[in-house]
Structure formats: structure tokens, C-alpha cells
Short mmCIF file of C-alpha atoms in Angstrom, two decimals:
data_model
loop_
_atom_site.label_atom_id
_atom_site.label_comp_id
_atom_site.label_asym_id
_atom_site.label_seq_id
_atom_site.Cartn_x
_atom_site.Cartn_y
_atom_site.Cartn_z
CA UNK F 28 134.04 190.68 192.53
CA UNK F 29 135.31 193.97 194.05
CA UNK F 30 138.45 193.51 195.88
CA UNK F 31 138.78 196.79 196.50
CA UNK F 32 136.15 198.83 197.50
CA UNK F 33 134.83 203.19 198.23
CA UNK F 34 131.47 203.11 199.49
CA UNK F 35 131.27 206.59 199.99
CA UNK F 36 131.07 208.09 195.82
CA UNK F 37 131.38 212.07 197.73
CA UNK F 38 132.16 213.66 200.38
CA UNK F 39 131.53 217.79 201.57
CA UNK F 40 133.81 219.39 204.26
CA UNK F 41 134.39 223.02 205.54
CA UNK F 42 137.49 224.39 204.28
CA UNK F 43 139.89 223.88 207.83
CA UNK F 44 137.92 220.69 208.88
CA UNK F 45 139.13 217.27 208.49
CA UNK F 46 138.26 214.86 206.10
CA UNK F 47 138.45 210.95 206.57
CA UNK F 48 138.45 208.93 203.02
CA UNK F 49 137.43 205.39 203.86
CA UNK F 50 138.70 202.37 201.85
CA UNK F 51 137.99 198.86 202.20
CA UNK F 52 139.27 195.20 200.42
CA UNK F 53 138.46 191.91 201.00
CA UNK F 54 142.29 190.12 199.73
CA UNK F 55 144.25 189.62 202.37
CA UNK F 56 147.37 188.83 200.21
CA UNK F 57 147.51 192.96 199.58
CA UNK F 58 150.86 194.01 201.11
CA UNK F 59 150.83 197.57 199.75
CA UNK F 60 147.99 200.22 199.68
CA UNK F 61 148.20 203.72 197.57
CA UNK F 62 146.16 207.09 197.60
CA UNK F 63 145.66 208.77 194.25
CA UNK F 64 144.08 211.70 193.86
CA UNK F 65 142.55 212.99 190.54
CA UNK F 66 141.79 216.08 188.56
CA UNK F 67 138.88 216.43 185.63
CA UNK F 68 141.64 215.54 182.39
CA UNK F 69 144.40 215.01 184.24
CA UNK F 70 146.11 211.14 185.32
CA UNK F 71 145.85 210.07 188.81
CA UNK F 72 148.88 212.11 190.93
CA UNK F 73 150.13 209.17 193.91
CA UNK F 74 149.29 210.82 197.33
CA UNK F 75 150.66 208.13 199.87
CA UNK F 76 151.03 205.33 200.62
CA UNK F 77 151.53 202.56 203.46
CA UNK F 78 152.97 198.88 203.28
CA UNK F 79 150.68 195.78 205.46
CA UNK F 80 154.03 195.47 207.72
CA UNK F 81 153.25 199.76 209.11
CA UNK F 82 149.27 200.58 210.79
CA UNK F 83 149.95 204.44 209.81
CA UNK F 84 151.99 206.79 207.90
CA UNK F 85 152.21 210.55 207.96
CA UNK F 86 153.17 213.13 205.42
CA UNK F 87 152.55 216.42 205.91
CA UNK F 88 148.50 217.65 206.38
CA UNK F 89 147.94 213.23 204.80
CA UNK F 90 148.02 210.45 206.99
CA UNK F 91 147.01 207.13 206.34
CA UNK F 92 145.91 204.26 208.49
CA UNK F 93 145.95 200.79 207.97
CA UNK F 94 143.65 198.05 209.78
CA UNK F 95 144.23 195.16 208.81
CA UNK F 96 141.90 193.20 211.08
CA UNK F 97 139.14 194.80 209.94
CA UNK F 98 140.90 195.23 205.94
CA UNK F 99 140.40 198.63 206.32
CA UNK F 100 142.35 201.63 205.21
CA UNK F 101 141.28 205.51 205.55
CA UNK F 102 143.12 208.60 204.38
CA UNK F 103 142.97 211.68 206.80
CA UNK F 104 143.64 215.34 205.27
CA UNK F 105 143.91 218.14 207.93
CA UNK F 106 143.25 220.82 207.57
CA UNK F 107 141.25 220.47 204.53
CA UNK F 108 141.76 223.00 201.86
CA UNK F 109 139.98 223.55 198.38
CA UNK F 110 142.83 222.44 196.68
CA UNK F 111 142.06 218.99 197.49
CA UNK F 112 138.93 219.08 196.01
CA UNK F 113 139.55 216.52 193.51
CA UNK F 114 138.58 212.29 193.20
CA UNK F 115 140.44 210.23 195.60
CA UNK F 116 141.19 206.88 194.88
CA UNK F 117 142.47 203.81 196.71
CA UNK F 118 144.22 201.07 195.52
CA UNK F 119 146.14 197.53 196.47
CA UNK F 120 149.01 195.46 195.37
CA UNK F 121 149.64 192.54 195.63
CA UNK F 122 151.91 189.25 194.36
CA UNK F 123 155.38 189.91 192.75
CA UNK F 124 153.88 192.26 190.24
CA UNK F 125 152.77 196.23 190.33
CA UNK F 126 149.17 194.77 189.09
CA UNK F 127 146.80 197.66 191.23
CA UNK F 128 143.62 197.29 191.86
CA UNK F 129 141.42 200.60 192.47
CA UNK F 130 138.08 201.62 194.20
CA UNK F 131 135.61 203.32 192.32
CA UNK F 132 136.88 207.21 193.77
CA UNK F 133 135.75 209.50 196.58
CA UNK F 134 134.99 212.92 194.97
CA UNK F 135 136.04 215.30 197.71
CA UNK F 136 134.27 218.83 197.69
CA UNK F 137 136.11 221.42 199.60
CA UNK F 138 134.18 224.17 200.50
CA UNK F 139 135.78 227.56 201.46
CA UNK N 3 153.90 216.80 185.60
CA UNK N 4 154.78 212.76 186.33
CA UNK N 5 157.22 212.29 183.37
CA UNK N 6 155.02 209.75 181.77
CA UNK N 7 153.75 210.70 178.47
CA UNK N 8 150.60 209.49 176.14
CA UNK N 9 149.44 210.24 172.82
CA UNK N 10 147.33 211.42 171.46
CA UNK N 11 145.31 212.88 174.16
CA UNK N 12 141.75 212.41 172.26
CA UNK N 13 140.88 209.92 169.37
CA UNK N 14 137.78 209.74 168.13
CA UNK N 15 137.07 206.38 165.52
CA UNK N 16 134.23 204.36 164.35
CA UNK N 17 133.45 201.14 165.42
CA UNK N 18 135.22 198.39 163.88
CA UNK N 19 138.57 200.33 163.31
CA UNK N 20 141.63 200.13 164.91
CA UNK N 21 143.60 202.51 167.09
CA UNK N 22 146.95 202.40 168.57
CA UNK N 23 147.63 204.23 171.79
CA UNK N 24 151.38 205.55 173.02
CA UNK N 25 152.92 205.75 175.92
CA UNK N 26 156.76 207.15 177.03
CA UNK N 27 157.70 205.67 180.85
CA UNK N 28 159.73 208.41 183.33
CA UNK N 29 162.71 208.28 182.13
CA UNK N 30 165.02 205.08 184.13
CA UNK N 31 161.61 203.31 184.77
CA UNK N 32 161.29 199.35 183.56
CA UNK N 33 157.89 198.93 183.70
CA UNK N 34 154.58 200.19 181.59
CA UNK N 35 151.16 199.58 182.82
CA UNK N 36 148.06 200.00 181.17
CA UNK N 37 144.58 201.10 182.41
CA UNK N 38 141.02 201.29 181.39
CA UNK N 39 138.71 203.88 183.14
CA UNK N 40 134.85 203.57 181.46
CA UNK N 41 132.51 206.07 183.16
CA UNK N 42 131.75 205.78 186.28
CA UNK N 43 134.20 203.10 186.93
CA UNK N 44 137.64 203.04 188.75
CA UNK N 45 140.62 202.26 187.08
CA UNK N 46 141.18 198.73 185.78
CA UNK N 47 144.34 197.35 184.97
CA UNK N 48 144.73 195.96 181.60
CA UNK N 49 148.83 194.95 180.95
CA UNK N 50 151.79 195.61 182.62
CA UNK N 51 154.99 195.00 180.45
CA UNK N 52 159.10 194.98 182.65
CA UNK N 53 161.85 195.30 180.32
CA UNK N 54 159.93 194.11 176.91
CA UNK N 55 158.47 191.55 178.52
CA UNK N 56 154.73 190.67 179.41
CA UNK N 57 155.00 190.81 183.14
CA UNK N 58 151.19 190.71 184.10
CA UNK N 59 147.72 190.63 182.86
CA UNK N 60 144.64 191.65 183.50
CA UNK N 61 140.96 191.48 182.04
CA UNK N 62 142.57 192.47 178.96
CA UNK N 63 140.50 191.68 175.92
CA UNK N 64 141.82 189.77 172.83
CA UNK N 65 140.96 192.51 170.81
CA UNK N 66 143.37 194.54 172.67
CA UNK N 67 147.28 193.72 172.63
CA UNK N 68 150.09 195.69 174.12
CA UNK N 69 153.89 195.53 173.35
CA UNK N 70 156.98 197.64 175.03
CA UNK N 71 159.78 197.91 171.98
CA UNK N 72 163.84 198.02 172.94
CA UNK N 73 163.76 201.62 173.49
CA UNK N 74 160.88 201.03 176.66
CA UNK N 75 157.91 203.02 175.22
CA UNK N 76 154.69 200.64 174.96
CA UNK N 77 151.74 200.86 172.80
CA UNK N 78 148.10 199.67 173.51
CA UNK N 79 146.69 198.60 170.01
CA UNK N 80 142.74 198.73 170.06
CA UNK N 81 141.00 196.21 167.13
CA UNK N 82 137.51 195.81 165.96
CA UNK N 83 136.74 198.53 168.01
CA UNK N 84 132.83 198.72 170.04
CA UNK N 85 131.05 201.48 171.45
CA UNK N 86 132.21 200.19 175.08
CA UNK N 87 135.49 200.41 174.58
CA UNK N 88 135.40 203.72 174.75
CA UNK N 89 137.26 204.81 177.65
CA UNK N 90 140.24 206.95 179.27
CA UNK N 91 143.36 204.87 179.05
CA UNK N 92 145.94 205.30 181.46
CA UNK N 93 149.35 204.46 180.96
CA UNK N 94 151.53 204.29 184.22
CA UNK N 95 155.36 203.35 184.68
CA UNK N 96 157.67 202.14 187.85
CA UNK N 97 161.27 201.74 188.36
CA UNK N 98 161.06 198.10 188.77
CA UNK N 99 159.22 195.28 188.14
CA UNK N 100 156.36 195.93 190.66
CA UNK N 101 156.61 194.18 193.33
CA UNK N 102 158.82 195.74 196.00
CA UNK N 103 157.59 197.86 199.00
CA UNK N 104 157.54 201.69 198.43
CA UNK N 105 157.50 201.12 194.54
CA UNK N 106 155.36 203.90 193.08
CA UNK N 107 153.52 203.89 189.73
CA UNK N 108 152.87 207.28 188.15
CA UNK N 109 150.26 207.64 185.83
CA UNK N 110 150.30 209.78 182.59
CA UNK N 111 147.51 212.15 181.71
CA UNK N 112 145.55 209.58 179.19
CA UNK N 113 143.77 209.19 176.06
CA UNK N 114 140.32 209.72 176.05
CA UNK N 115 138.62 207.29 173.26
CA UNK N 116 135.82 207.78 171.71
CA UNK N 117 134.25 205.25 169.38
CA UNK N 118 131.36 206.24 167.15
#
């Protein structure tokens, strides 16, 4: 049972263009949702994230929204560049613990 | 660079042998975590240990056992080791015990396993 789930494995954009990362989980006890992004050999670098008490949250060219209706979360980069070319992943905590659990990535291609 | 350390970055082993995995927190962080990533899969949370003590767990096998020692590094020990477990294994730390809002875990850079 995936609680947590990236149904889109890739994603191509135009260097400038937005890109929208879509993320979607089915527990409605999460309370706190991360972005990670990852590099071939390298550990997952946190992004951003957003609590289940805020619908969006902003830092710099990343913002985040959260639905919770819907259990929905998406991650907006503008403008893209090719330095985000790299696997995105979602996760969600929840509980008294920092137990995450991930989606299976977005790999984001970046295309100058 | 997170602050979180792992060694050794590659291990390669047979099957049946046993491996142990390292892993330094940030430095003023509580908490270890451990993760499995097989190919193709996301990451999936194996242990978390809070100041020594087993905090949460996961889908951990019973061939696999984790302790954090006084000093708040944590090793993954890896018995009887199959082809499938090989893996990258993440190793993440947080400030606190997990729970509380804005509480970050940063990951280390892995080991990669391979089991021939």
C-alpha cells in the first residue's frame, strides 16, 4: 500500500518555463510534507517544505501547495533552470515520530 | 554538504556475510534514521533511533539491526546477507525526536551495497 504516491516517473521543461511536480497520499493523519531533490551518488538535499495547518509556502524560484481536500501536494519551480535537473521526491510525516514516507521520484530534465 | 556522514561509501560482499554500515548525525542532532533505496524504488524507512533509543520502526528485517552508541553515531548491521538486499542506504539525522513542525531530516550521501 502506497501512502505516498508520484505518478509522473519524468518530466521535460524549457529552461525559463515552469515546472509543476505533482504529489499525492492517501493518510490523512500526515501533518508535514517535504521536497527532496536528488543527484546521481549524492543523498537527498531537503528543498521545502509545508505543515497540513499552511495551503502554500514560498521560497525563492520553489513554492509549494498543499490541498488537502483533494490530499494533494505539488511543487512549482520558476523559472526552471538546468540546475534543477535532478530526481524530486516527496515525502510525509506523520505521528510523534520523523518516520517519512517517500514517492517513488520525479526525474526532472531541464533543457537549456 | 549536510553534515551527516556514512561509511564506507561502496561495499561489495557475498551473500550470506555480514556488513556493518556507519553513520555520524550533524553535529547537535538526537536522532538517526535509516533508509533503504532498491532500484527503482523510493526511499523506505528502515529505523529511526532519539538519544540511544529505538524511537521508530519500519519494514525493517530481522536480519537487519541498528543501534546509536553514547557518543550518537548509529550503525546498520546487515546479516545473512541476499542478493536483494542490495541497496543504497541512507542515513539521515534531526535535531529532535521527529515529530515537531518544521523539523528537517538531512540525509547523508549513502552506501551503495552490493551483494554477490
Amino acid at each position: 500500500d502506497q501512502q505516498v504516491k508520484q505518478n509522473s516517473p519524468s518530466l521535460s521543461v524549457q529552461e525559463g518555463r515552469i515546472s509543476i511536480l505533482n504529489c499525492d497520499y492517501t493518510n490523512s493523519m500526515f501533518d508535514y510534507f517535504l521536497w527532496y531533490k536528488k543527484y546521481p551518488a549524492e543523498g537527498p538535499t531537503f528543498l521545502i517544505s509545508i505543515s497540513s495547518i499552511k495551503d502554500k509556502n514560498e521560497d525563492g524560484r520553489f513554492t509549494v501547495f498543499l490541498n488537502k481536500s483533494a490530499k494533494h501536494l505539488s511543487l512549482h519551480i520558476v523559472p526552471s533552470q538546468p540546475g534543477d535537473s535532478a530526481v524530486y521526491f516527496c515525502a510525509a510525516r506523520g505521528g510523534n515520530t520523523g518516520k517519512l514516507i517517500f514517492g517513488q521520484g520525479t526525474t526532472l530534465q531541464v533543457k537549456p | 554538504d549536510s553534515g551527516v556522514t556514512q561509511t564506507p561509501k561502496h561495499l561489495i560482499t557475498a551473500t550470506g556475510q555480514r556488513v556493518t554500515l556507519r553513520c555520524s548525525p550533524r553535529s547537535g542532532d538526537l536522532s538517526v534514521y535509516w533508509y533503504q533505496q532498491s532500484l527503482d524504488q523510493g526511499l523506505q524507512f528502515l529505523i529511526q533511533y532519539y538519544n540511544g533509543e529505538e524511537r521508530a520502526k519500519g519494514n525493517i528485517l530481522e536480519r537487519f539491526s541498528a543501534q546509536q552508541f553514547p557518543d550518537l553515531h548509529s550503525e546498520l548491521n546487515l546479516s545473512s546477507l541476499e542478493l536483494g538486499d542490495s541497496a543504497l542506504y541512507f542515513c539521515a539525522s534531526s535535531v529532535g525526536g521527529g515529530g515537531q513542525f518544521q523539523e528537517t531530516q538531512y540525509f547523508g550521501p549513502g552506501t551503495r551495497l552490493l551483494v554477490l
